[in-house]
PDB file of C-alpha atoms in Angstrom:
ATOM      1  CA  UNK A  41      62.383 122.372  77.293  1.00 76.00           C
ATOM      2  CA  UNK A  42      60.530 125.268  77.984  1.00 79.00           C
ATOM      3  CA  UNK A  43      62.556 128.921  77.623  1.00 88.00           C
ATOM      4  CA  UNK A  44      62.048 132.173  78.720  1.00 94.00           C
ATOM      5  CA  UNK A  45      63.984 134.955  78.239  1.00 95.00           C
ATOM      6  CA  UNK A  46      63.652 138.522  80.087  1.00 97.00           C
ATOM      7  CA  UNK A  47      65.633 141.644  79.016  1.00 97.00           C
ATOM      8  CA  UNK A  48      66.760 143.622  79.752  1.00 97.00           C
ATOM      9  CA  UNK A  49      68.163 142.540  83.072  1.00 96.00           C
ATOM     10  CA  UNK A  50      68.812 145.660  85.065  1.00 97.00           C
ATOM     11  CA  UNK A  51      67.109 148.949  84.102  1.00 98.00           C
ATOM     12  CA  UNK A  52      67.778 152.430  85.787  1.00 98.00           C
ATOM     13  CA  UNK A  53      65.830 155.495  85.438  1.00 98.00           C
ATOM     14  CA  UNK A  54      65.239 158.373  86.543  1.00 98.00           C
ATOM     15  CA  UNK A  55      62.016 159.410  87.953  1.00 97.00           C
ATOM     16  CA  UNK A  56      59.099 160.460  85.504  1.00 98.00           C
ATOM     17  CA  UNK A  57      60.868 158.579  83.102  1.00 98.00           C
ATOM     18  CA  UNK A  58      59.171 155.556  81.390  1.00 98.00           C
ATOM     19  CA  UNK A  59      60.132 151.831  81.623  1.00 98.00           C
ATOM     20  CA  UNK A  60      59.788 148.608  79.278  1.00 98.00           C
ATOM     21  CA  UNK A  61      60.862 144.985  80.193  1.00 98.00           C
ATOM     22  CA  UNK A  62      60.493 142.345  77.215  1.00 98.00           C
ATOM     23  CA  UNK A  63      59.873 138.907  77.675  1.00 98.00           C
ATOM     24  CA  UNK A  64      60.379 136.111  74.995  1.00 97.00           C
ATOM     25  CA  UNK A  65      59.403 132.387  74.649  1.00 96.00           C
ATOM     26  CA  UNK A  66      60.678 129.224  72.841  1.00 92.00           C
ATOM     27  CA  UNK A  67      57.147 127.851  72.336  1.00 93.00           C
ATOM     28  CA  UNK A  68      53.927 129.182  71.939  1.00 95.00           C
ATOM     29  CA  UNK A  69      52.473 130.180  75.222  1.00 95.00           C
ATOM     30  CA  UNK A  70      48.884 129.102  76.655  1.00 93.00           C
ATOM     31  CA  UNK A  71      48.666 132.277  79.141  1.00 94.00           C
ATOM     32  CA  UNK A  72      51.805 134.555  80.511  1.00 96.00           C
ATOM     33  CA  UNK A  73      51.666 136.013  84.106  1.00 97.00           C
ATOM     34  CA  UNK A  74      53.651 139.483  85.337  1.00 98.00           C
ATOM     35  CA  UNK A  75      54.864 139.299  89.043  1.00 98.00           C
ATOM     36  CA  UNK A  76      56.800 142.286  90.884  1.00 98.00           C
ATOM     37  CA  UNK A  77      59.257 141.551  93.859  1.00 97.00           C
ATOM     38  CA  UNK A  78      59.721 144.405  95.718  1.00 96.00           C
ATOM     39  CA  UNK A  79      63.632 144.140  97.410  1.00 93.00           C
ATOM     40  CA  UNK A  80      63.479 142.303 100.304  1.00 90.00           C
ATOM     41  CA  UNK A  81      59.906 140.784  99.464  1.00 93.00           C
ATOM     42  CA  UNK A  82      58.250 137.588  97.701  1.00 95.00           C
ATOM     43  CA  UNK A  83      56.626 137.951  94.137  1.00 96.00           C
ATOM     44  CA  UNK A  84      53.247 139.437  93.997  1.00 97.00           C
ATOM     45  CA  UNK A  85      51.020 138.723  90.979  1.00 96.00           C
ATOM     46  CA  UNK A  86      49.718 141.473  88.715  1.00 98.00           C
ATOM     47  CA  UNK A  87      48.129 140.125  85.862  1.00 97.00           C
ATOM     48  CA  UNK A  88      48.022 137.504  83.396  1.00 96.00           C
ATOM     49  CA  UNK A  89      47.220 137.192  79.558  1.00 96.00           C
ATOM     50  CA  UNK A  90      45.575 134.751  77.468  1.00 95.00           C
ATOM     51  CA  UNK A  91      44.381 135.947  74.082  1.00 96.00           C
ATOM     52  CA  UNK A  92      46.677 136.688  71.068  1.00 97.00           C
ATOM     53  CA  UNK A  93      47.143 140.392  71.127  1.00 98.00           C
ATOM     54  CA  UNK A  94      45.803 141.006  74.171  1.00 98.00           C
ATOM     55  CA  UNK A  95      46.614 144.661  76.076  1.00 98.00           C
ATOM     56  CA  UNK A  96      46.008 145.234  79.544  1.00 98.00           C
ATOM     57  CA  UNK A  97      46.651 148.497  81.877  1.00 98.00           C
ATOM     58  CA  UNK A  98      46.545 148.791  85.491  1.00 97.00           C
ATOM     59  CA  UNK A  99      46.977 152.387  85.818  1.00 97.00           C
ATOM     60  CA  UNK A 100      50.183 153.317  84.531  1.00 98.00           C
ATOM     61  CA  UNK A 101      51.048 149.845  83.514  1.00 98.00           C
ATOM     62  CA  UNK A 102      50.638 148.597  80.476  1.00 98.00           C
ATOM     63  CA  UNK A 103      50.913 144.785  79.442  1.00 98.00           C
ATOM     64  CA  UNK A 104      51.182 143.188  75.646  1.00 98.00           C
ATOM     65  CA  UNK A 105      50.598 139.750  75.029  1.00 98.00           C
ATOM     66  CA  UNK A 106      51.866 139.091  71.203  1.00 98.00           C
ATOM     67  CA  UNK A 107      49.502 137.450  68.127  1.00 97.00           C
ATOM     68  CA  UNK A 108      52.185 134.995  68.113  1.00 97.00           C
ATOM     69  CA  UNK A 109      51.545 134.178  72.107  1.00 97.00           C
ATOM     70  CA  UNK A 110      55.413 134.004  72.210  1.00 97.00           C
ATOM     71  CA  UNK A 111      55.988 137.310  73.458  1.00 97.00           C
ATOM     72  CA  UNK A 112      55.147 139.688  76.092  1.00 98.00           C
ATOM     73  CA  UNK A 113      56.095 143.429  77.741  1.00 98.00           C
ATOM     74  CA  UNK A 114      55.311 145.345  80.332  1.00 98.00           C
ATOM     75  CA  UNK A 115      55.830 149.506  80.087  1.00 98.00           C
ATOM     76  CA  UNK A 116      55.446 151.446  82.770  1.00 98.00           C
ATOM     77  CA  UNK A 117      54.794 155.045  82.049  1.00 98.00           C
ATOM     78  CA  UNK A 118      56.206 157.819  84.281  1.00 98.00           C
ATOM     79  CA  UNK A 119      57.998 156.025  86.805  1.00 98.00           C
ATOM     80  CA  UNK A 120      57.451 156.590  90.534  1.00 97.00           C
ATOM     81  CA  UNK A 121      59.926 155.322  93.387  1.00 96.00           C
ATOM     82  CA  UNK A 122      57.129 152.644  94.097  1.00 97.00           C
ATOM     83  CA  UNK A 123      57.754 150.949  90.923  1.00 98.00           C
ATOM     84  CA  UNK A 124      61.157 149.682  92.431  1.00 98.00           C
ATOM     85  CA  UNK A 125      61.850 146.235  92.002  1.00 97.00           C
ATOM     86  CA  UNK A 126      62.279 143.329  90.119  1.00 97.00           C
ATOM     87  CA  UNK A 127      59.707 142.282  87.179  1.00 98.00           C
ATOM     88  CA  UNK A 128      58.808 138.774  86.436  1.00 98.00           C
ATOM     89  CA  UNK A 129      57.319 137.382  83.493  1.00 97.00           C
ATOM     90  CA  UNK A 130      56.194 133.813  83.957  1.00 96.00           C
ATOM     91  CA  UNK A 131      54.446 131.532  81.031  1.00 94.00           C
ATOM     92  CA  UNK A 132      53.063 128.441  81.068  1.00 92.00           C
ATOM     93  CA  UNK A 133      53.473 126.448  77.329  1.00 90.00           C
ATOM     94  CA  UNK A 134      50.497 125.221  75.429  1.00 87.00           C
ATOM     95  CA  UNK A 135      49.882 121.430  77.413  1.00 83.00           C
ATOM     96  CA  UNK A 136      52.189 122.299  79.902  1.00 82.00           C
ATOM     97  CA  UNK A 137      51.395 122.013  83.915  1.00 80.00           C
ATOM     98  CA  UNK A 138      53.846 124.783  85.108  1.00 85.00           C
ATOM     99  CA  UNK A 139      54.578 128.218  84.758  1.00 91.00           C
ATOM    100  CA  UNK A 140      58.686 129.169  83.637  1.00 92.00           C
ATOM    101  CA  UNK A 141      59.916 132.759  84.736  1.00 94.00           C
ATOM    102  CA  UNK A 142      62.130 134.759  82.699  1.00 95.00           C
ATOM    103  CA  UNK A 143      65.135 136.268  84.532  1.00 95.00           C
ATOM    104  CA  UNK A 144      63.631 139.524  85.621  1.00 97.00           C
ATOM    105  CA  UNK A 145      64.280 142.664  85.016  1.00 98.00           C
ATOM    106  CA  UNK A 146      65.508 144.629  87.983  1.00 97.00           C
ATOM    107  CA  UNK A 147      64.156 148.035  87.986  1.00 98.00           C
ATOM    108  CA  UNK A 148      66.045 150.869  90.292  1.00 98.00           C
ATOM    109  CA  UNK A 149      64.880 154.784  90.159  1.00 97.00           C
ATOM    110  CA  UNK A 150      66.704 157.776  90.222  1.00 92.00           C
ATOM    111  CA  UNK A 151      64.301 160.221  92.526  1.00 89.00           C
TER     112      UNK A 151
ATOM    113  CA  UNK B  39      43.259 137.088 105.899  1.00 66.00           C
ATOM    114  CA  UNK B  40      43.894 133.932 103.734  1.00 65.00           C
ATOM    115  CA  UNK B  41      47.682 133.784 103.147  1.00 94.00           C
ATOM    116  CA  UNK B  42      50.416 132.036 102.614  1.00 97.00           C
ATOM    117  CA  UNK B  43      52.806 131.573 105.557  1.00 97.00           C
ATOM    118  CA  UNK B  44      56.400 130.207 105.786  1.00 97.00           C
ATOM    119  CA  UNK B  45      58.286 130.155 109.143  1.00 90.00           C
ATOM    120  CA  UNK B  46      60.834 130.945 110.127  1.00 92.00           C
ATOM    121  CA  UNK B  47      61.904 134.078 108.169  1.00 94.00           C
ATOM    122  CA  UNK B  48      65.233 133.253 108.479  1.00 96.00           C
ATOM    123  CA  UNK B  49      67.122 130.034 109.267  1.00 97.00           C
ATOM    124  CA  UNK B  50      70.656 129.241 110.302  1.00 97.00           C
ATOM    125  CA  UNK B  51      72.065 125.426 109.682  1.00 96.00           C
ATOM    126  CA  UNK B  52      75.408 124.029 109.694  1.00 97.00           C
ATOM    127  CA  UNK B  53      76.424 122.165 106.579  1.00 97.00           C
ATOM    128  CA  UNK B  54      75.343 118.889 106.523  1.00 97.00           C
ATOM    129  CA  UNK B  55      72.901 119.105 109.479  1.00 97.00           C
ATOM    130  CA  UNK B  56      69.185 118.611 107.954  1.00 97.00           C
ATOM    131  CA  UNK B  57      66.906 121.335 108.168  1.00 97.00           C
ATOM    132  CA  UNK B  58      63.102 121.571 107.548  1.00 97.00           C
ATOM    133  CA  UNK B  59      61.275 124.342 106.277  1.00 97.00           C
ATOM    134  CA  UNK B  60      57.721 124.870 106.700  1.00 97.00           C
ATOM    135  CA  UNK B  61      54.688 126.230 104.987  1.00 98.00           C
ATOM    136  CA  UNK B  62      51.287 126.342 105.773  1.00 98.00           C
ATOM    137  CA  UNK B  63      48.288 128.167 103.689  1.00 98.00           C
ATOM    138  CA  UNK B  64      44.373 129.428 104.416  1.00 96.00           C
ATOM    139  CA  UNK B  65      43.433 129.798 100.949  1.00 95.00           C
ATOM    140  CA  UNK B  66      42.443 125.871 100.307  1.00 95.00           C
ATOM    141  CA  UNK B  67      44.583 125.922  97.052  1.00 95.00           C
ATOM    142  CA  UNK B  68      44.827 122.603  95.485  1.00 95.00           C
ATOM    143  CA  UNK B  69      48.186 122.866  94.806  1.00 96.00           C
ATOM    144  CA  UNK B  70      51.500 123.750  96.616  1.00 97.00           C
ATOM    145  CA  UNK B  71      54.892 124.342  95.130  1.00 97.00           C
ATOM    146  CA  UNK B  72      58.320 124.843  96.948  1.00 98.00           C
ATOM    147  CA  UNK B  73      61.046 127.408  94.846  1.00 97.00           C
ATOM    148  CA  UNK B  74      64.352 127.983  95.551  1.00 97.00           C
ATOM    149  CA  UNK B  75      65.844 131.865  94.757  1.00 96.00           C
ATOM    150  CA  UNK B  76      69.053 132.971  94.667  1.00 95.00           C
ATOM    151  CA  UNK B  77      70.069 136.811  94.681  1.00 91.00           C
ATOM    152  CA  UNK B  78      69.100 138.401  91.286  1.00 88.00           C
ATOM    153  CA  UNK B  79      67.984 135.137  89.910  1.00 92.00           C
ATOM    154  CA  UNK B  80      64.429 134.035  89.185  1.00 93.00           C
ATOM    155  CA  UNK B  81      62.459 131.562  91.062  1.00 94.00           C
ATOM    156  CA  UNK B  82      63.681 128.216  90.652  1.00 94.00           C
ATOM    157  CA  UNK B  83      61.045 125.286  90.426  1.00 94.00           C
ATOM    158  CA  UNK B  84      61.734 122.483  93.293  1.00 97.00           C
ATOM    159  CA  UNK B  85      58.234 120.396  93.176  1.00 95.00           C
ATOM    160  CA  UNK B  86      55.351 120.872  93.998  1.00 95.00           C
ATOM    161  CA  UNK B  87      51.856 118.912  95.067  1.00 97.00           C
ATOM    162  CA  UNK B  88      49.239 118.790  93.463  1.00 95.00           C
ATOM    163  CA  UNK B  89      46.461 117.352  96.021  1.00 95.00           C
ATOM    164  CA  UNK B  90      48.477 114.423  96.663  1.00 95.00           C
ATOM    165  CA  UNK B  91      50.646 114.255  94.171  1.00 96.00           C
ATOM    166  CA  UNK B  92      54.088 114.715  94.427  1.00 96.00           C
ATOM    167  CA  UNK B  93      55.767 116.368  90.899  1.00 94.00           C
ATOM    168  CA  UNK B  94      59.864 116.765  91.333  1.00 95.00           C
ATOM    169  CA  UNK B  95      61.485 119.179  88.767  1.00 94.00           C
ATOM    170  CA  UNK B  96      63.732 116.747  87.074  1.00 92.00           C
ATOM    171  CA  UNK B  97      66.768 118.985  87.795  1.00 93.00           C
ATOM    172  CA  UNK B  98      66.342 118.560  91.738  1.00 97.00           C
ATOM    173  CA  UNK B  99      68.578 117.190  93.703  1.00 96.00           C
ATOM    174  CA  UNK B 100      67.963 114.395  95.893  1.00 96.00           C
ATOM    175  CA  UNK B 101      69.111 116.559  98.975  1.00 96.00           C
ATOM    176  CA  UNK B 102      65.851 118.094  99.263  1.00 98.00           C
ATOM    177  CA  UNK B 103      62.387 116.342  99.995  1.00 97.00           C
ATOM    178  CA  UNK B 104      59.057 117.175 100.871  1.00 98.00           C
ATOM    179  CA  UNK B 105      56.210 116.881 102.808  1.00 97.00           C
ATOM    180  CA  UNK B 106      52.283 117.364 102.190  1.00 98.00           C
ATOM    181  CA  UNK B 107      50.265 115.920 105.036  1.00 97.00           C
ATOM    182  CA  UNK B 108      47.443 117.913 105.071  1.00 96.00           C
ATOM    183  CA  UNK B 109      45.636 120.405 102.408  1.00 96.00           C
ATOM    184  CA  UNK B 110      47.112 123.492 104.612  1.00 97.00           C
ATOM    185  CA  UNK B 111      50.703 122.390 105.174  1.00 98.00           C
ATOM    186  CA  UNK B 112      53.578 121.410 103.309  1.00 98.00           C
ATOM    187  CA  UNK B 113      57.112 121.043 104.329  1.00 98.00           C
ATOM    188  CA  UNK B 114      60.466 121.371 102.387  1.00 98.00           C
ATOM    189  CA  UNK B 115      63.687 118.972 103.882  1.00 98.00           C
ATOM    190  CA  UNK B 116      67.105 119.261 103.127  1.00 98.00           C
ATOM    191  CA  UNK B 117      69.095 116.564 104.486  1.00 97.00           C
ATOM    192  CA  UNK B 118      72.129 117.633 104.119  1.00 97.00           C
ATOM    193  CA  UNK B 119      73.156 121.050 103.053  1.00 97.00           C
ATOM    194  CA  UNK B 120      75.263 122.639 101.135  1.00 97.00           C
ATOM    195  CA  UNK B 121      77.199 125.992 100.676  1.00 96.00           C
ATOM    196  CA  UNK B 122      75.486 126.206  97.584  1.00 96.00           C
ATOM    197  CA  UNK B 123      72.049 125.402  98.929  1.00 98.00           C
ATOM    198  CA  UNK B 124      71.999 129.056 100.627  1.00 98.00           C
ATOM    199  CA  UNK B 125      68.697 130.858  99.372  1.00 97.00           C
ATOM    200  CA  UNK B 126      65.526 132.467  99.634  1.00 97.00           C
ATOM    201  CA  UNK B 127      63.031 129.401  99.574  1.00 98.00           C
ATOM    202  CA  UNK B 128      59.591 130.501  98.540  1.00 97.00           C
ATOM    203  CA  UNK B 129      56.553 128.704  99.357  1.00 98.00           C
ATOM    204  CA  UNK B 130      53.726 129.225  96.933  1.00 97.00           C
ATOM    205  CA  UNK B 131      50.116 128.254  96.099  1.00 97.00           C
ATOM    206  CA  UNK B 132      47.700 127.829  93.592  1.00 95.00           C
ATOM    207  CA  UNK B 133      44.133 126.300  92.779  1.00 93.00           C
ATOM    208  CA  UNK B 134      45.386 124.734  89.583  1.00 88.00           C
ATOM    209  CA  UNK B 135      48.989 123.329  88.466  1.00 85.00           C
ATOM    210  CA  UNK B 136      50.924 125.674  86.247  1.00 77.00           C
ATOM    211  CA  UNK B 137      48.685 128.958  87.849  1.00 75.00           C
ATOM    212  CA  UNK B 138      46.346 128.681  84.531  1.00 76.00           C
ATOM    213  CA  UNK B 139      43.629 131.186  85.702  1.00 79.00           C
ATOM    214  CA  UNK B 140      45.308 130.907  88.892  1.00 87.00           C
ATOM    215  CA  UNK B 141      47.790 133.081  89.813  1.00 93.00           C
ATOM    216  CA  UNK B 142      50.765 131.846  92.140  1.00 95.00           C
ATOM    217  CA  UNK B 143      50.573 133.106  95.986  1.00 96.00           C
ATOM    218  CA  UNK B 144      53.555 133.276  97.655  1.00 97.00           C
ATOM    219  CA  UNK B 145      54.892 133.332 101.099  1.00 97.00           C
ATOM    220  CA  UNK B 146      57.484 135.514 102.425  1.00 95.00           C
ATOM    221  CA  UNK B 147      60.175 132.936 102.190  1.00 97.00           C
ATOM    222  CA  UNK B 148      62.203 131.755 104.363  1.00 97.00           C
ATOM    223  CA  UNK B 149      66.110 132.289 103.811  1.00 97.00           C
ATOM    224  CA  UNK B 150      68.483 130.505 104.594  1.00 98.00           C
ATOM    225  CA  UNK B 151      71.774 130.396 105.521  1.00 97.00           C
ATOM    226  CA  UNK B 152      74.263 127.890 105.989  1.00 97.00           C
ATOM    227  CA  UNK B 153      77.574 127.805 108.154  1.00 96.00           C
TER     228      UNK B 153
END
């Protein structure tokens, strides 16, 4: 079935510093959605790609979708202590009805 | 508001005593799903409804059921549960299956622990 993979798993920085998580898929991907779980909390969506090659930004975010629709990232630049948490990237496969999540990547911040 | 709300918080069950977990929604999504989390691991798929319809993740166990009686609420039983069953258990919704163009709205959770 359906696989995707999320590195890395843990990531510490320090503050100001910037941040990439990576997410990979076994099969070609219809759409891919980013979530962020603050500790403590439930998943909150951010944003979700469809086209090949598509790049989004949210302010200091910035999220890839690859040509291939296979791959995704998420960088964050200049990290602030309210990026803390754990980042979820969750695709759904081409003719699939649900999304998979990766692992997460766990993001802690050195103030 | 519209939200997504799971009660209680937090739950407390002895093993092997069932326990029911509830969820209830104001945002008229077609489709309710029921994950299980463990620490530092991602949502796990349960099932989930879509209207109606009942989809179980292949990889389920029989120990846990559920419940959609009404477009607002659905409920997540474990009959009898396990050491291992301790977790966060997310409640989520969404207009369409698989979140396509509709992103997944989650509760709180509800974790639980068992003695």
């Amino acid at each position: 079935g359906q696989q995707v993979m999320q590195i890395p798993q843990y990531q510490h920085v320090q503050e100001g510093e910037d941040f990439t998580t990576y997410c990979n898929s076994s099969t070609t991907l219809s759409n891919i959605q980013w979530y962020k779980q603050r500790p403590g909390g439930h998943p909150v969506f951010l944003i979700q790609l469809v086209k090949s090659g598509e790049v989004k930004k949210q302010k200091r975010l910035t999220f890839q979708f690859g040509e291939a629709k296979k791959n995704s990232s998420l960088h964050i630049t200049a990290t602030q202590t309210t990026d803390v948490g754990t980042y979820f990237c969750a695709g759904r496969g081409q003719g699939a009805q649900k999304l998979v999540f990766g692992q997460g990547t766990r993001l802690t911040i050195n103030p | 508001d519209a939200m997504v709300i799971q009660n209680p918080r937090y739950q407390v069950t002895q093993f092997g005593k069932p326990v029911t977990l509830s969820c209830s929604q104001t945002l008229n999504h077609n489709v309710m799903y029921w994950y299980q989390q463990k620490s530092s691991q991602a949502p796990k798929l349960l099932f989930h409804y879509y209207d109606k319809d009942f989809n179980n993740e292949a990889d389920t166990p029989d120990n846990f059921q559920s419940r959609r009686p009404n477009t607002s609420f659905c409920f997540l039983d474990i009959r009898s549960p396990g050491l291992g069953d301790a977790a966060m258990y997310l409640c989520a919704t969404s207009r369409t299956p698989g979140g396509y163009n509709s992103p997944l709205h989650f509760g709180n959770g509800t974790r639980l622990t068992v003695t």
